[in-house]
XYZ file of C-alpha atoms in Angstrom:
154
model
C 57.297 167.814 78.318
C 59.576 165.575 80.487
C 62.392 165.598 77.561
C 62.095 168.741 77.155
C 62.965 169.780 81.091
C 65.632 167.096 80.688
C 67.498 168.503 77.930
C 66.748 172.392 79.353
C 68.162 171.343 82.682
C 70.758 169.159 81.386
C 72.374 171.808 79.008
C 71.753 174.469 81.368
C 73.628 173.009 83.890
C 76.453 172.137 81.517
C 76.712 175.756 80.034
C 76.767 177.399 83.534
C 79.637 174.852 84.291
C 81.487 175.591 81.054
C 81.393 179.340 81.429
C 82.262 178.816 85.292
C 85.478 177.173 83.757
C 86.402 179.765 81.368
C 86.032 182.659 83.951
C 88.321 180.895 86.514
C 91.056 180.034 83.321
C 90.502 183.477 81.963
C 90.968 185.273 86.079
C 94.177 183.125 86.483
C 96.060 184.338 82.734
C 97.464 186.896 84.917
C 99.200 184.597 87.248
C 99.565 181.393 84.251
C 97.760 178.991 86.342
C 94.695 176.959 85.449
C 91.033 176.880 86.722
C 91.923 173.720 88.435
C 94.012 175.971 90.831
C 91.127 178.398 91.457
C 89.254 175.645 93.368
C 92.598 174.442 95.031
C 93.306 177.881 96.438
C 89.547 178.471 97.202
C 89.650 175.267 99.396
C 92.532 175.721 101.509
C 91.428 179.222 102.085
C 88.712 177.911 103.995
C 90.503 174.965 105.412
C 93.412 177.214 107.210
C 94.640 174.019 108.762
C 94.878 172.718 104.983
C 93.754 169.492 103.203
C 95.047 166.238 102.642
C 95.362 165.800 98.462
C 92.702 163.153 98.904
C 90.424 165.365 100.508
C 90.776 167.720 97.546
C 90.320 164.973 95.049
C 86.674 164.878 96.933
C 85.933 168.107 97.549
C 86.940 169.174 93.740
C 85.786 166.080 92.156
C 88.911 165.830 89.998
C 91.188 162.496 90.014
C 94.082 162.130 92.281
C 96.866 162.706 89.403
C 95.435 165.952 88.393
C 95.636 166.887 91.783
C 99.021 166.206 92.341
C 99.783 167.914 89.761
C 98.022 171.031 90.189
C 99.494 171.059 94.199
C 102.940 170.456 92.458
C 102.279 173.461 90.374
C 101.124 175.833 93.244
C 104.240 174.378 95.258
C 106.860 175.302 92.997
C 105.099 178.856 92.720
C 105.759 179.337 96.395
C 101.532 179.234 97.089
C 101.218 176.242 98.995
C 103.355 173.859 101.596
C 104.644 171.482 102.113
C 107.244 170.041 100.110
C 106.164 166.342 101.129
C 102.004 165.945 100.791
C 101.983 162.585 101.363
C 101.879 162.604 105.790
C 100.810 166.212 105.630
C 97.969 168.260 104.612
C 98.586 170.990 101.919
C 98.570 174.522 103.178
C 98.627 178.029 101.720
C 101.602 180.430 102.209
C 101.697 184.036 102.670
C 102.013 184.002 98.892
C 99.179 181.843 98.370
C 97.009 183.441 100.956
C 97.653 186.971 99.105
C 96.398 184.810 95.982
C 93.616 183.140 97.318
C 92.337 186.632 98.811
C 92.322 187.675 95.484
C 90.459 184.840 94.351
C 87.607 185.023 96.634
C 87.143 188.715 95.760
C 87.113 188.065 91.967
C 84.610 185.027 92.968
C 82.418 187.269 94.828
C 82.144 189.501 91.535
C 81.491 186.577 89.395
C 78.729 185.669 91.774
C 77.777 189.088 91.990
C 77.181 189.313 87.887
C 75.710 186.202 87.671
C 72.950 187.724 89.799
C 72.105 190.657 88.280
C 68.187 191.055 88.393
C 67.699 188.132 91.486
C 66.835 189.321 94.841
C 68.451 187.708 97.847
C 65.021 185.562 98.749
C 65.807 184.414 94.846
C 69.193 183.594 95.107
C 68.831 181.617 98.476
C 65.835 179.758 96.877
C 67.865 178.973 93.507
C 70.933 177.546 95.910
C 68.236 175.547 97.966
C 66.714 174.309 94.567
C 69.596 173.268 93.221
C 71.219 171.322 96.439
C 68.358 169.491 96.322
C 68.352 168.845 93.236
C 71.967 167.369 93.411
C 71.089 165.822 96.325
C 68.319 163.920 94.964
C 70.496 162.981 91.838
C 73.197 161.703 94.048
C 70.787 159.088 95.531
C 69.904 158.150 92.680
C 73.132 157.380 90.865
C 74.119 155.541 94.038
C 71.216 153.462 93.811
C 71.520 152.632 90.261
C 75.232 151.820 90.850
C 73.787 149.391 93.660
C 71.529 147.828 91.443
C 73.909 147.180 88.726
C 77.683 145.806 88.265
C 79.023 149.228 87.246
C 81.827 150.367 89.970
C 82.135 153.857 91.315
C 84.572 155.247 88.684
C 81.804 156.398 86.191
């Protein structure tokens, strides 16, 4: 029974993650951008004061090289500023704000489609359960790291 729960949970989380990545990629085709750009634009819209590349890495859970490349592409396209992000936070330009607003609208559509058949209470409960599981697994991961010689890079 425990193995079945692990298998079902793991496969459903993996499948949902892959589907969300594909939706992001499909939504970005008209803009010739990738899924990684979606989260950066979305996060910058939520943090109008801007975010450092390090903070973007932490929040997207992507490595610094991937985030730096993505920010560089967004800067070249005129969606973010400044030119040098080593000392200043990354912020949206007017064009970036417009694209981020579009992304937020499309994300709302995806969430709505994903939640068809769920009431507000069920959706809220689902998110609470997912957050609890995520926090518990994060604690477990940290415990395992403490108990072993494995480094945080995993």
